[in-house]
PDB file of C-alpha atoms in Angstrom:
ATOM      1  CA  LEU A 192      -0.113   0.176  -0.005  1.00 47.00           C
ATOM      2  CA  ASN A 193       1.188   3.662  -0.808  1.00 57.00           C
ATOM      3  CA  CYS A 194       1.096   6.239   1.767  1.00 67.00           C
ATOM      4  CA  SER A 195      -2.346   7.762   0.711  1.00 71.00           C
ATOM      5  CA  ALA A 196      -3.974   4.576   0.368  1.00 71.00           C
ATOM      6  CA  PHE A 197      -2.913   3.664   4.082  1.00 71.00           C
ATOM      7  CA  ASN A 198      -3.973   7.058   5.426  1.00 76.00           C
ATOM      8  CA  SER A 199      -7.555   6.665   3.586  1.00 80.00           C
ATOM      9  CA  PHE A 200      -7.811   2.966   5.330  1.00 80.00           C
ATOM     10  CA  ARG A 201      -6.581   4.768   8.565  1.00 80.00           C
ATOM     11  CA  PHE A 202      -9.239   7.282   8.213  1.00 83.00           C
ATOM     12  CA  LEU A 203     -12.047   4.803   7.291  1.00 85.00           C
ATOM     13  CA  VAL A 204     -11.384   2.524  10.453  1.00 86.00           C
ATOM     14  CA  LYS A 205     -11.266   5.193  12.711  1.00 85.00           C
ATOM     15  CA  GLY A 206     -14.298   6.493  11.079  1.00 85.00           C
ATOM     16  CA  GLY A 207     -16.065   3.385  11.395  1.00 87.00           C
ATOM     17  CA  LEU A 208     -15.047   2.774  15.088  1.00 86.00           C
ATOM     18  CA  ALA A 209     -16.127   6.551  15.824  1.00 86.00           C
ATOM     19  CA  GLY A 210     -19.410   5.490  14.288  1.00 85.00           C
ATOM     20  CA  ALA A 211     -19.730   2.310  16.029  1.00 85.00           C
ATOM     21  CA  ALA A 212     -18.835   4.505  19.569  1.00 83.00           C
ATOM     22  CA  VAL A 213     -21.851   6.985  18.716  1.00 82.00           C
ATOM     23  CA  TYR A 214     -24.106   4.244  18.032  1.00 83.00           C
ATOM     24  CA  MET A 215     -23.595   2.103  21.042  1.00 79.00           C
ATOM     25  CA  ALA A 216     -24.155   5.452  23.013  1.00 77.00           C
ATOM     26  CA  TYR A 217     -27.445   6.038  21.122  1.00 76.00           C
ATOM     27  CA  ASP A 218     -28.382   2.304  21.745  1.00 76.00           C
ATOM     28  CA  GLN A 219     -27.803   2.510  25.377  1.00 72.00           C
ATOM     29  CA  GLY A 220     -29.865   5.459  25.597  1.00 69.00           C
ATOM     30  CA  LEU A 221     -26.558   7.906  26.256  1.00 71.00           C
ATOM     31  CA  LEU A 222     -28.183  10.219  23.729  1.00 71.00           C
ATOM     32  CA  GLY A 223     -31.705  10.327  24.832  1.00 66.00           C
ATOM     33  CA  SER A 224     -33.415  12.700  26.850  1.00 66.00           C
ATOM     34  CA  GLY A 225     -31.984  13.410  30.469  1.00 68.00           C
ATOM     35  CA  THR A 226     -34.239  10.788  31.993  1.00 73.00           C
ATOM     36  CA  GLU A 227     -33.070   8.177  29.529  1.00 70.00           C
ATOM     37  CA  GLY A 228     -29.380   9.134  30.057  1.00 69.00           C
ATOM     38  CA  ALA A 229     -29.608   9.037  33.821  1.00 73.00           C
ATOM     39  CA  GLU A 230     -31.075   5.706  33.547  1.00 75.00           C
ATOM     40  CA  ALA A 231     -28.652   4.240  31.444  1.00 71.00           C
ATOM     41  CA  LEU A 232     -25.885   5.651  33.684  1.00 71.00           C
ATOM     42  CA  LYS A 233     -27.339   4.103  36.356  1.00 77.00           C
ATOM     43  CA  LYS A 234     -27.249   0.783  34.783  1.00 77.00           C
ATOM     44  CA  ALA A 235     -23.737   1.126  33.816  1.00 72.00           C
ATOM     45  CA  GLN A 236     -22.938   2.074  37.264  1.00 71.00           C
ATOM     46  CA  GLU A 237     -24.156  -1.100  38.660  1.00 78.00           C
ATOM     47  CA  THR A 238     -23.082  -3.242  36.074  1.00 74.00           C
ATOM     48  CA  LEU A 239     -19.573  -1.897  35.530  1.00 73.00           C
ATOM     49  CA  PRO A 240     -17.754  -2.560  39.113  1.00 75.00           C
ATOM     50  CA  PRO A 241     -18.620  -6.168  39.128  1.00 77.00           C
ATOM     51  CA  ALA A 242     -17.502  -6.582  35.723  1.00 75.00           C
ATOM     52  CA  ILE A 243     -14.333  -4.879  36.310  1.00 74.00           C
ATOM     53  CA  GLN A 244     -13.913  -6.820  39.583  1.00 76.00           C
ATOM     54  CA  GLU A 245     -14.355 -10.016  37.590  1.00 78.00           C
ATOM     55  CA  LEU A 246     -11.483  -8.778  34.934  1.00 74.00           C
ATOM     56  CA  THR A 247      -9.136  -7.933  37.808  1.00 76.00           C
ATOM     57  CA  ASN A 248      -9.647 -11.616  39.205  1.00 79.00           C
ATOM     58  CA  TYR A 249      -9.211 -13.341  36.259  1.00 77.00           C
ATOM     59  CA  LEU A 250      -6.141 -11.472  35.527  1.00 75.00           C
ATOM     60  CA  GLY A 251      -4.610 -11.509  39.161  1.00 76.00           C
ATOM     61  CA  TRP A 252      -4.667  -7.928  39.486  1.00 70.00           C
ATOM     62  CA  GLU A 253      -5.389  -5.590  42.327  1.00 69.00           C
ATOM     63  CA  VAL A 254      -7.338  -2.513  42.091  1.00 62.00           C
ATOM     64  CA  ARG A 255      -7.825  -0.344  44.927  1.00 63.00           C
ATOM     65  CA  ALA A 256     -10.955   1.809  45.643  1.00 59.00           C
ATOM     66  CA  ALA A 257     -10.974   5.282  44.290  1.00 55.00           C
ATOM     67  CA  GLN A 258     -11.312   8.074  46.673  1.00 54.00           C
ATOM     68  CA  GLY A 259     -13.804  10.050  44.762  1.00 56.00           C
ATOM     69  CA  ILE A 260     -16.039  12.722  45.337  1.00 51.00           C
ATOM     70  CA  PRO A 261     -19.780  12.132  46.843  1.00 56.00           C
ATOM     71  CA  ALA A 262     -22.357  11.261  44.466  1.00 55.00           C
ATOM     72  CA  THR A 263     -24.267  14.111  45.885  1.00 57.00           C
ATOM     73  CA  GLN A 264     -21.389  16.672  45.425  1.00 58.00           C
ATOM     74  CA  THR A 265     -20.537  17.579  41.545  1.00 61.00           C
ATOM     75  CA  PRO A 266     -17.364  19.477  40.800  1.00 64.00           C
ATOM     76  CA  PRO A 267     -17.750  22.537  38.684  1.00 68.00           C
ATOM     77  CA  LEU A 268     -16.807  22.050  34.834  1.00 69.00           C
ATOM     78  CA  ASN A 269     -13.510  23.148  33.543  1.00 76.00           C
ATOM     79  CA  GLU A 270     -13.210  24.323  29.923  1.00 78.00           C
ATOM     80  CA  GLU A 271     -12.812  21.333  28.227  1.00 73.00           C
ATOM     81  CA  GLU A 272     -15.249  19.171  30.010  1.00 75.00           C
ATOM     82  CA  LYS A 273     -18.022  22.355  28.930  1.00 79.00           C
ATOM     83  CA  ARG A 274     -17.209  21.794  25.344  1.00 79.00           C
ATOM     84  CA  VAL A 275     -17.607  17.871  25.794  1.00 77.00           C
ATOM     85  CA  HIS A 276     -20.638  18.675  27.204  1.00 78.00           C
ATOM     86  CA  SER A 277     -22.021  20.920  24.629  1.00 81.00           C
ATOM     87  CA  VAL A 278     -20.588  18.704  21.649  1.00 80.00           C
ATOM     88  CA  MET A 279     -22.639  15.858  23.343  1.00 80.00           C
ATOM     89  CA  SER A 280     -25.777  17.842  23.804  1.00 80.00           C
ATOM     90  CA  ALA A 281     -25.657  18.516  20.075  1.00 79.00           C
ATOM     91  CA  LEU A 282     -25.115  14.917  19.424  1.00 79.00           C
ATOM     92  CA  SER A 283     -28.204  14.080  21.372  1.00 78.00           C
ATOM     93  CA  ALA A 284     -30.243  16.603  19.640  1.00 79.00           C
ATOM     94  CA  ALA A 285     -29.001  16.053  16.363  1.00 79.00           C
ATOM     95  CA  PRO A 286     -31.613  13.096  15.153  1.00 79.00           C
ATOM     96  CA  THR A 287     -34.545  15.332  16.302  1.00 80.00           C
ATOM     97  CA  ARG A 288     -33.081  18.281  14.424  1.00 82.00           C
ATOM     98  CA  ALA A 289     -32.696  16.298  11.262  1.00 82.00           C
ATOM     99  CA  CYS A 290     -36.091  15.050  11.385  1.00 82.00           C
ATOM    100  CA  GLU A 291     -37.159  18.808  11.812  1.00 84.00           C
ATOM    101  CA  TYR A 292     -35.275  20.189   8.955  1.00 84.00           C
ATOM    102  CA  THR A 293     -36.214  17.381   6.765  1.00 87.00           C
ATOM    103  CA  VAL A 294     -39.888  18.218   7.422  1.00 86.00           C
ATOM    104  CA  GLU A 295     -39.193  21.807   6.787  1.00 88.00           C
ATOM    105  CA  GLY A 296     -37.435  21.146   3.515  1.00 88.00           C
ATOM    106  CA  TRP A 297     -40.071  18.648   2.435  1.00 88.00           C
ATOM    107  CA  LYS A 298     -42.775  21.587   3.161  1.00 90.00           C
ATOM    108  CA  TYR A 299     -40.514  23.948   1.472  1.00 88.00           C
ATOM    109  CA  VAL A 300     -40.002  21.769  -1.730  1.00 89.00           C
ATOM    110  CA  LYS A 301     -44.197  21.445  -1.934  1.00 87.00           C
ATOM    111  CA  ASP A 302     -44.657  25.006  -1.647  1.00 88.00           C
ATOM    112  CA  LEU A 303     -41.925  25.441  -4.474  1.00 86.00           C
ATOM    113  CA  VAL A 304     -44.159  22.805  -6.782  1.00 86.00           C
ATOM    114  CA  LYS A 305     -47.156  24.201  -6.185  1.00 76.00           C
TER     115      LYS A 305
END
C-alpha cells in the first residue's frame, strides 16, 4: 500500500470506530433525553464495578478503591468538560433536529412545486 491509500484506510477505520461508538451510546440511551441518559448511567454504574472486579480477578490484578467525590457533590466543569458537554448535547439533539429540518425541507419543496 502506498502512503495515501494507507492514510485513507486509517481514516476509514477510525471513522468506523467513531461511528460504532456513537451508535453504541445511542443504543444504550446515552444520547436520548436526560431521564434516559440518567437511567443508562445508573445501569452502567451498577454493572461496571462487578465486571471490572471479575476481570481483575481473572487477570490477577489488584485494584484499589478510588477516593472519589460523593455522588451528591459535583465539581464545577472546566473548559474542556464544558466543550465535551456541549458536543454531546448537540449529538443528542441531532436526530430530532435532522427530522425537523427534513420536514421543513419537504414543506418548502412542496410549496415550490405548487
